[in-house]
Structure formats: structure tokens, C-alpha cells
Amino acid sequence: MKERVIIWFRRDLRLADNPALRAALDGDFDSIVPVYIHAPHELGDWAPGAAQRVWLHDSLTAFSDALEALGSRLLIRRGDTTDVLDTLIAESGATSVYWNRLYDPLTIARDKKVKQHLADNDIETASFKAHLLHEPWTVETKQGGPYKVFTPFWKAIKNRAVDTPLAAPDALPEVWSRIGSESLASLELRPKIGWDRGIRETWSPGEDGAHERLETFLADALETYDEARDEPARPGTSYLSPHLRWGEIGPRQIVHRIEEWLDEHRETKTLRTQADSFLSEIGWREFAHHVLYHFPTTPDEPLDARFKDFPWARDHEALERWQQGQTGIPMVDAGMRELWETGYVHNRLRMTVASFLTKNLRVAWQHGERWFWDTLVDADLANNTLGWQWAAGCGADAAPFFRIFNPARQGERFDANGEYVRRWVPELAKLEDRHIHEPWKAPAKALDTANITLGDDYPEPIVDLKESRREALAAFDEIKNDK
């Protein structure tokens, strides 16, 4: 008897190193039915945000084209996952459903429900590791619990063997023409008003785009990674995070390609150091998923319980000005405008704008987390949660609360000639380098020469950086000794 298998694709939109797909090809199946099920209601508040949906539309387009080039096609369905799978099983005669595992709380709960439902109906299921190097339950402290600090976590995993990536198939079996698909347009992932132009001009979603990004990084940036990674005006980072978010490339593909590149370029101590520095960022991604898996309430609640009683300010106007890049603090405004325009913001700026929101403005970190979720193309629940709790001082391996980034000093250090600020805050373009990060301190003559009137052409600072730092520390004093 011929058997058929459904491959349920989610955030693994690639052909190479796709264990579920490879297992199906290696199995005794005469038909493979690829499907993407659009069910945002099953992810509650953490369904993909607006920028992610723009990316997803183009990623699904690229993946569909790739499947068709091998003789298959991607089915698109929407609705409750169990209902969609039941219908597709009836239409295709499938006896098995395969997928690759994910680790955020609502997805885990949904997948368990789906697995039990299929088992109750005598449908074989199999799931596989594809999204991480090491699954969260496979890493534990000597005491047998989860890690809360990155350095010992990274020490525990950095020398572990990483599985060899799987090759992409050369061909795939045809999907019966009688099995229908909804159109991608019917999912309405792209906005009706074209605010996404900057995103679409900046990025090339899809598996090919991911590998092009990786090769560009290796050729142009890896050798100077430690030097350039913190300078937002330079292309010193990999820009792979949105491709990883949607599984257009997997982490073990990155690890193995870097090792190959080192071999090709006759690895030196300097190259090894640069590569290890970058690979530790892959480690941070692993750590974020480890923390979220073991502490599933952290997207909404601080890991440090003292912060439940922190006296956050309720300042909607301040939040809006931060969101709009109109705070009067150039590095903050530049970061927030880059985010709005491109769906991305440099990591140095992520830390800077998050510190400013949670400490100088004392707006609760959850508001920033939600804004990033809606505006970042690479918004990943694990990374987003870890990053915001780190910035607020209330999460795993968090920066001490008294570590408050001064955005003017950040600008002077990492954007010394003001190139980044001038790009995203053109109102200040003619201001001298020595004044561009603190225009409120510039003498009247310098402002006149640059055709700037503070309060008209560019905002006055929304807060005094020193005074707001003092107030934040005083607020922390109210809770720091709580148990």
C-alpha cells in the first residue's frame, strides 16, 4: 500500500537542512504534501506583527517558487490547525504528518494538542530538531536546572558537536492537482497602505537571500567583526536575524559554513577570535530560547519578581514620542526612525533605545517589547523577551539596573562623526560633529549655522539625562531589597 506524508511548514521555510523534509524523502512515501497553515489566532498576542507579516509574504513567495522548481508546490490553508490537517488528510490520503519543532509556549501547547489529535485518529506524527543547535531541555546546570546567566551557558555548549547540515533535495514528488490551495494574497499579509516600501527595498527574504547575506558577511565583515559590530553606520554585522527567525537558514548551517570559511582562508588566531565572537551571538539566540522554554511567563512578567512592584511611569505621550523618534535625543531618534523605515535596528541601538525607554523615561519594558514585536522583521519571542528584560534589569543575565546607557555618550563612542545620526535625523545634518549628539548644548551660533531652531526644527530633549538617571536609581531603591 502506498503511503503519503504531509510536511507542515512553519518557521522552517527552507529546502536545505530541513530534517522533516529529509525524513519524508527518506521514508517509504509515494507522495509528499507541503503545507503552510495560517493560524495567527492560535498564537494569541504573539501572532506575527505587521513587519513580520510583510517578511512572511515574501518568504512564502520565495519558498513556494523553490518548491515548484523541484516539481512540488506549497499548499496554503488557513483556519484551526487540527481542522486544516483533518481536511488535508482526507483529501490526500496521508497517513503521516511531519514537522520541525519550535519552543515558544503557545506553539508548544498547540503542537501537543495537534499531536494528540492526530494520534487519536491513527495518524503517525514525527517532529525534528531544526530551529536550534541544542534543544532547551538538553542543557542544564550541574545542579540539574536551567541556566540564567549566559557565560556559563555558552561555556557548556560552545564546544558541543553540531550536527552536519542536510543537503537540499534535487527533486520532489508532484502534488496531486486536485488538492487545492488558497492564494497567498488571501492571507492579507501585506498592508493595504504601502508603508512597507522601506522594508521591501532593504531586504531579500527567502533561502537564497539568507545565503547571500551569509556570504556577504563572510567576505566583507567577519575579519573586522569585533571592531565594526558596534558602529551602526558600518555594515559590520551579519543581518541574518530575520532569515533565522523564519528558518530560511538554520543555525547549524551558519556554524558549519563559518568553519568551512576558516579552513578556506587558512585560519589564523585573529580570524578564529573574530569567528568565535560572532558565534557567541548564535549562542545568545540559543540562550534566549533556553530561558523562554524554562520560564514561559517571561514575555509578560519579569523574571526578577521584585520588578512587579517597580514604580513605572504611566506616560503615554513619552511612549509615543519614543516610538516616533521625536525625543530630542539624536541617537535614540535615529534608532527609532531606522526601525520604522527598515523593520530593523542595529543591536547597539536596540540596547540604547531600550535603556532610554525603561530607565530615563521609566516606561515599563513590556511597552517597548510590544512595539518591537510589531515593527521588527526579525521579532522573535525568545530574543525580544530576553533583550527587553536585559535592558530593564529584570531578566536573565540582566544588566544591573544602575547600568544606564547615556545615549549621548553612546553616540560619541560609536558614531563619532555623526554619520548614523545624519542619515536618520536629517534635521541635524549640518550640525558639527562635536555638537550632533547633544544639540541642546550647542551654542546659538552653531545652531544658527546649521539652520536649526530647537523646538521647531528638532525637539528639545524630552528629559534631562542626568536627572532622569537619578530618578530611575531612586525608583530602584524602592524595590531592590525586596525578596
CSV table of N, CA, C and O in Angstrom, one decimal, residues 260-344:
chain,number,residue,atom,x,y,z
A,260,GLU,N,34.0,26.1,7.5
A,260,GLU,CA,34.5,25.9,6.2
A,260,GLU,C,35.3,27.2,5.7
A,260,GLU,O,36.3,27.0,5.1
A,261,TRP,N,34.7,28.3,6.0
A,261,TRP,CA,35.3,29.6,5.5
A,261,TRP,C,36.7,29.7,6.2
A,261,TRP,O,37.7,30.2,5.6
A,262,LEU,N,36.8,29.4,7.5
A,262,LEU,CA,38.0,29.5,8.2
A,262,LEU,C,39.1,28.6,7.6
A,262,LEU,O,40.2,28.9,7.4
A,263,ASP,N,38.6,27.4,7.2
A,263,ASP,CA,39.5,26.4,6.6
A,263,ASP,C,40.0,27.0,5.2
A,263,ASP,O,41.2,26.9,4.8
A,264,GLU,N,39.1,27.5,4.4
A,264,GLU,CA,39.4,28.0,3.1
A,264,GLU,C,40.4,29.2,3.2
A,264,GLU,O,41.2,29.4,2.3
A,265,HIS,N,40.3,30.0,4.3
A,265,HIS,CA,41.2,31.1,4.4
A,265,HIS,C,42.3,30.9,5.4
A,265,HIS,O,42.9,31.9,5.9
A,266,ARG,N,42.7,29.6,5.6
A,266,ARG,CA,43.8,29.3,6.4
A,266,ARG,C,43.7,30.0,7.8
A,266,ARG,O,44.4,31.0,8.1
A,267,GLU,N,42.9,29.5,8.6
A,267,GLU,CA,42.5,30.1,9.9
A,267,GLU,C,43.7,30.6,10.6
A,267,GLU,O,44.7,29.9,10.8
A,268,THR,N,43.7,31.8,11.1
A,268,THR,CA,44.7,32.4,12.0
A,268,THR,C,44.0,32.7,13.3
A,268,THR,O,42.8,32.6,13.5
A,269,LYS,N,44.9,33.0,14.3
A,269,LYS,CA,44.3,33.3,15.6
A,269,LYS,C,43.4,34.5,15.6
A,269,LYS,O,42.3,34.4,16.3
A,270,THR,N,43.7,35.5,14.8
A,270,THR,CA,42.8,36.6,14.7
A,270,THR,C,41.5,36.3,14.1
A,270,THR,O,40.4,36.6,14.6
A,271,LEU,N,41.5,35.5,13.0
A,271,LEU,CA,40.3,35.1,12.3
A,271,LEU,C,39.4,34.2,13.3
A,271,LEU,O,38.2,34.3,13.4
A,272,ARG,N,40.1,33.3,14.0
A,272,ARG,CA,39.4,32.5,15.0
A,272,ARG,C,38.7,33.3,16.0
A,272,ARG,O,37.5,33.0,16.4
A,273,THR,N,39.4,34.3,16.5
A,273,THR,CA,38.8,35.2,17.6
A,273,THR,C,37.6,35.9,17.0
A,273,THR,O,36.5,36.0,17.7
A,274,GLN,N,37.7,36.4,15.8
A,274,GLN,CA,36.5,37.1,15.2
A,274,GLN,C,35.3,36.2,15.0
A,274,GLN,O,34.2,36.5,15.3
A,275,ALA,N,35.6,35.0,14.5
A,275,ALA,CA,34.6,34.0,14.3
A,275,ALA,C,33.9,33.6,15.6
A,275,ALA,O,32.7,33.5,15.7
A,276,ASP,N,34.7,33.4,16.7
A,276,ASP,CA,34.2,32.9,18.0
A,276,ASP,C,33.3,34.0,18.5
A,276,ASP,O,32.3,33.8,19.2
A,277,SER,N,33.7,35.3,18.3
A,277,SER,CA,32.9,36.4,18.8
A,277,SER,C,31.5,36.4,18.1
A,277,SER,O,30.5,36.6,18.8
A,278,PHE,N,31.5,36.2,16.8
A,278,PHE,CA,30.2,36.1,16.1
A,278,PHE,C,29.4,34.9,16.6
A,278,PHE,O,28.2,35.0,16.8
A,279,LEU,N,30.1,33.7,16.7
A,279,LEU,CA,29.3,32.5,17.1
A,279,LEU,C,28.7,32.7,18.5
A,279,LEU,O,27.7,32.0,18.8
A,280,SER,N,29.3,33.5,19.3
A,280,SER,CA,28.7,33.7,20.6
A,280,SER,C,27.4,34.4,20.5
A,280,SER,O,26.5,34.2,21.4
A,281,GLU,N,27.2,35.1,19.4
A,281,GLU,CA,25.8,35.7,19.2
A,281,GLU,C,24.8,34.7,18.8
A,281,GLU,O,23.6,34.8,19.2
A,282,ILE,N,25.3,33.6,18.1
A,282,ILE,CA,24.4,32.5,17.9
A,282,ILE,C,24.1,31.8,19.2
A,282,ILE,O,23.0,31.4,19.5
A,283,GLY,N,25.1,31.8,20.1
A,283,GLY,CA,24.9,31.3,21.4
A,283,GLY,C,23.9,32.1,22.2
A,283,GLY,O,23.1,31.5,23.0
A,284,TRP,N,23.8,33.4,22.0
A,284,TRP,CA,22.8,34.2,22.7
A,284,TRP,C,21.4,33.9,22.2
A,284,TRP,O,20.5,33.8,23.0
A,285,ARG,N,21.3,33.6,21.0
A,285,ARG,CA,20.0,33.1,20.4
A,285,ARG,C,19.6,31.8,21.1
A,285,ARG,O,18.4,31.6,21.5
A,286,GLU,N,20.5,30.9,21.2
A,286,GLU,CA,20.3,29.6,21.9
A,286,GLU,C,19.8,29.9,23.4
A,286,GLU,O,18.9,29.3,23.9
A,287,PHE,N,20.6,30.8,24.0
A,287,PHE,CA,20.3,31.1,25.4
A,287,PHE,C,18.9,31.7,25.6
A,287,PHE,O,18.1,31.4,26.5
A,288,ALA,N,18.5,32.6,24.7
A,288,ALA,CA,17.2,33.2,24.7
A,288,ALA,C,16.1,32.1,24.7
A,288,ALA,O,15.1,32.2,25.4
A,289,HIS,N,16.2,31.2,23.8
A,289,HIS,CA,15.2,30.1,23.7
A,289,HIS,C,15.3,29.2,24.9
A,289,HIS,O,14.2,28.7,25.4
A,290,HIS,N,16.5,29.0,25.5
A,290,HIS,CA,16.6,28.2,26.7
A,290,HIS,C,15.8,28.9,27.8
A,290,HIS,O,15.0,28.2,28.5
A,291,VAL,N,16.0,30.2,28.0
A,291,VAL,CA,15.3,30.9,29.1
A,291,VAL,C,13.8,30.9,28.8
A,291,VAL,O,13.0,30.6,29.8
A,292,LEU,N,13.4,31.2,27.6
A,292,LEU,CA,11.9,31.2,27.4
A,292,LEU,C,11.3,29.8,27.6
A,292,LEU,O,10.2,29.7,28.2
A,293,TYR,N,11.9,28.8,27.2
A,293,TYR,CA,11.4,27.4,27.4
A,293,TYR,C,11.2,27.1,28.9
A,293,TYR,O,10.2,26.6,29.3
A,294,HIS,N,12.2,27.5,29.7
A,294,HIS,CA,12.1,27.1,31.1
A,294,HIS,C,11.4,28.1,31.9
A,294,HIS,O,10.9,27.8,33.0
A,295,PHE,N,11.2,29.4,31.4
A,295,PHE,CA,10.5,30.4,32.1
A,295,PHE,C,9.4,31.0,31.2
A,295,PHE,O,9.6,32.1,30.7
A,296,PRO,N,8.4,30.3,30.9
A,296,PRO,CA,7.4,30.6,29.8
A,296,PRO,C,6.6,31.8,30.1
A,296,PRO,O,5.9,32.3,29.1
A,297,THR,N,6.6,32.4,31.3
A,297,THR,CA,5.8,33.6,31.5
A,297,THR,C,6.6,34.9,31.3
A,297,THR,O,6.0,36.0,31.4
A,298,THR,N,7.8,34.7,30.9
A,298,THR,CA,8.7,36.0,30.8
A,298,THR,C,8.3,36.9,29.7
A,298,THR,O,8.7,38.1,29.8
A,299,PRO,N,7.5,36.5,28.7
A,299,PRO,CA,7.1,37.6,27.7
A,299,PRO,C,6.2,38.7,28.4
A,299,PRO,O,6.1,39.8,27.8
A,300,ASP,N,5.6,38.3,29.5
A,300,ASP,CA,4.7,39.3,30.1
A,300,ASP,C,5.1,39.6,31.5
A,300,ASP,O,4.8,40.7,32.0
A,301,GLU,N,5.9,38.8,32.2
A,301,GLU,CA,6.2,39.0,33.6
A,301,GLU,C,7.7,39.0,33.8
A,301,GLU,O,8.5,38.2,33.1
A,302,PRO,N,8.3,39.9,34.6
A,302,PRO,CA,9.7,39.9,34.9
A,302,PRO,C,10.2,38.7,35.5
A,302,PRO,O,9.5,38.1,36.4
A,303,LEU,N,11.4,38.2,35.1
A,303,LEU,CA,12.0,37.0,35.8
A,303,LEU,C,12.3,37.4,37.2
A,303,LEU,O,12.2,36.6,38.1
A,304,ASP,N,12.8,38.6,37.4
A,304,ASP,CA,13.1,39.1,38.8
A,304,ASP,C,11.8,39.6,39.3
A,304,ASP,O,11.3,40.7,38.9
A,305,ALA,N,11.2,38.9,40.3
A,305,ALA,CA,9.9,39.2,40.8
A,305,ALA,C,9.8,40.6,41.5
A,305,ALA,O,8.7,41.1,41.6
A,306,ARG,N,11.0,41.1,41.9
A,306,ARG,CA,10.9,42.4,42.5
A,306,ARG,C,10.3,43.5,41.6
A,306,ARG,O,9.7,44.5,42.0
A,307,PHE,N,10.5,43.3,40.3
A,307,PHE,CA,10.1,44.3,39.3
A,307,PHE,C,8.6,44.4,39.1
A,307,PHE,O,8.1,45.2,38.4
A,308,LYS,N,7.9,43.4,39.7
A,308,LYS,CA,6.4,43.5,39.6
A,308,LYS,C,5.9,44.7,40.4
A,308,LYS,O,4.8,45.3,40.1
A,309,ASP,N,6.7,45.2,41.3
A,309,ASP,CA,6.3,46.4,42.1
A,309,ASP,C,7.1,47.6,41.8
A,309,ASP,O,7.1,48.6,42.5
A,310,PHE,N,7.8,47.6,40.6
A,310,PHE,CA,8.6,48.8,40.3
A,310,PHE,C,7.6,49.9,39.9
A,310,PHE,O,6.6,49.7,39.2
A,311,PRO,N,8.0,51.1,40.3
A,311,PRO,CA,7.1,52.3,40.1
A,311,PRO,C,7.3,52.8,38.7
A,311,PRO,O,7.8,53.9,38.5
A,312,TRP,N,6.8,52.1,37.7
A,312,TRP,CA,6.9,52.6,36.3
A,312,TRP,C,6.0,53.8,36.1
A,312,TRP,O,4.9,53.9,36.7
A,313,ALA,N,6.4,54.7,35.2
A,313,ALA,CA,5.7,55.9,34.9
A,313,ALA,C,4.6,55.5,33.9
A,313,ALA,O,4.8,54.6,33.1
A,314,ARG,N,3.5,56.2,34.0
A,314,ARG,CA,2.4,56.0,33.0
A,314,ARG,C,2.3,57.2,32.1
A,314,ARG,O,1.5,58.2,32.4
A,315,ASP,N,3.2,57.3,31.2
A,315,ASP,CA,3.4,58.5,30.3
A,315,ASP,C,3.2,58.1,28.9
A,315,ASP,O,4.1,57.7,28.2
A,316,HIS,N,1.9,58.2,28.4
A,316,HIS,CA,1.6,57.8,27.0
A,316,HIS,C,2.3,58.7,26.0
A,316,HIS,O,2.7,58.3,25.0
A,317,GLU,N,2.4,60.0,26.4
A,317,GLU,CA,3.0,60.9,25.4
A,317,GLU,C,4.5,60.6,25.2
A,317,GLU,O,5.0,60.6,24.1
A,318,ALA,N,5.2,60.3,26.3
A,318,ALA,CA,6.6,59.9,26.2
A,318,ALA,C,6.8,58.7,25.4
A,318,ALA,O,7.7,58.6,24.6
A,319,LEU,N,5.9,57.7,25.6
A,319,LEU,CA,6.0,56.5,24.8
A,319,LEU,C,5.8,56.8,23.3
A,319,LEU,O,6.6,56.3,22.5
A,320,GLU,N,4.8,57.6,23.0
A,320,GLU,CA,4.6,58.0,21.6
A,320,GLU,C,5.8,58.7,21.0
A,320,GLU,O,6.1,58.4,19.8
A,321,ARG,N,6.3,59.6,21.7
A,321,ARG,CA,7.5,60.3,21.2
A,321,ARG,C,8.7,59.4,21.0
A,321,ARG,O,9.4,59.6,20.0
A,322,TRP,N,8.8,58.5,21.8
A,322,TRP,CA,9.9,57.4,21.7
A,322,TRP,C,9.6,56.6,20.4
A,322,TRP,O,10.5,56.4,19.6
A,323,GLN,N,8.4,56.2,20.3
A,323,GLN,CA,8.0,55.4,19.1
A,323,GLN,C,8.3,56.1,17.8
A,323,GLN,O,8.7,55.5,16.8
A,324,GLN,N,8.0,57.4,17.8
A,324,GLN,CA,8.1,58.2,16.6
A,324,GLN,C,9.5,58.8,16.3
A,324,GLN,O,9.7,59.4,15.3
A,325,GLY,N,10.4,58.5,17.2
A,325,GLY,CA,11.8,59.1,17.1
A,325,GLY,C,11.8,60.6,17.2
A,325,GLY,O,12.4,61.3,16.4
A,326,GLN,N,11.0,61.1,18.2
A,326,GLN,CA,10.9,62.6,18.4
A,326,GLN,C,11.2,62.9,19.9
A,326,GLN,O,10.5,63.7,20.5
A,327,THR,N,12.2,62.3,20.4
A,327,THR,CA,12.6,62.5,21.9
A,327,THR,C,13.5,63.7,22.1
A,327,THR,O,13.7,64.1,23.2
A,328,GLY,N,14.1,64.2,21.0
A,328,GLY,CA,15.1,65.2,21.2
A,328,GLY,C,16.5,64.7,21.5
A,328,GLY,O,17.4,65.5,21.8
A,329,ILE,N,16.6,63.4,21.6
A,329,ILE,CA,17.9,62.7,21.9
A,329,ILE,C,18.4,62.0,20.6
A,329,ILE,O,17.8,61.0,20.2
A,330,PRO,N,19.4,62.6,19.9
A,330,PRO,CA,19.6,62.1,18.5
A,330,PRO,C,19.9,60.6,18.3
A,330,PRO,O,19.3,60.1,17.4
A,331,MET,N,20.7,60.0,19.1
A,331,MET,CA,20.9,58.6,18.9
A,331,MET,C,19.6,57.8,19.1
A,331,MET,O,19.4,56.8,18.4
A,332,VAL,N,18.8,58.1,20.1
A,332,VAL,CA,17.5,57.4,20.3
A,332,VAL,C,16.6,57.6,19.1
A,332,VAL,O,16.1,56.7,18.5
A,333,ASP,N,16.5,58.9,18.6
A,333,ASP,CA,15.6,59.1,17.5
A,333,ASP,C,16.1,58.5,16.2
A,333,ASP,O,15.3,58.0,15.4
A,334,ALA,N,17.4,58.4,16.0
A,334,ALA,CA,17.9,57.8,14.8
A,334,ALA,C,17.6,56.3,14.8
A,334,ALA,O,17.2,55.7,13.8
A,335,GLY,N,17.8,55.6,16.0
A,335,GLY,CA,17.4,54.2,16.1
A,335,GLY,C,16.0,53.9,15.8
A,335,GLY,O,15.6,53.0,15.1
A,336,MET,N,15.1,54.7,16.4
A,336,MET,CA,13.7,54.5,16.3
A,336,MET,C,13.2,54.8,14.8
A,336,MET,O,12.3,54.1,14.3
A,337,ARG,N,13.8,55.7,14.1
A,337,ARG,CA,13.5,56.0,12.8
A,337,ARG,C,14.0,54.9,11.8
A,337,ARG,O,13.3,54.6,10.8
A,338,GLU,N,15.2,54.4,12.1
A,338,GLU,CA,15.7,53.3,11.3
A,338,GLU,C,14.7,52.1,11.4
A,338,GLU,O,14.4,51.4,10.4
A,339,LEU,N,14.3,51.9,12.6
A,339,LEU,CA,13.4,50.7,12.9
A,339,LEU,C,12.1,50.9,12.1
A,339,LEU,O,11.6,50.0,11.4
A,340,TRP,N,11.5,52.1,12.1
A,340,TRP,CA,10.2,52.3,11.4
A,340,TRP,C,10.4,52.2,9.9
A,340,TRP,O,9.6,51.6,9.2
A,341,GLU,N,11.5,52.7,9.4
A,341,GLU,CA,11.7,52.7,7.9
A,341,GLU,C,12.1,51.3,7.4
A,341,GLU,O,11.6,50.9,6.3
A,342,THR,N,12.9,50.5,8.1
A,342,THR,CA,13.5,49.3,7.5
A,342,THR,C,13.0,48.0,8.2
A,342,THR,O,13.3,46.9,7.7
A,343,GLY,N,12.3,48.2,9.3
A,343,GLY,CA,12.0,47.0,10.1
A,343,GLY,C,13.1,46.4,10.9
A,343,GLY,O,13.1,45.2,11.3
A,344,TYR,N,14.2,47.1,11.0
A,344,TYR,CA,15.4,46.6,11.7
A,344,TYR,C,16.1,47.8,12.4
A,344,TYR,O,16.0,48.9,12.0
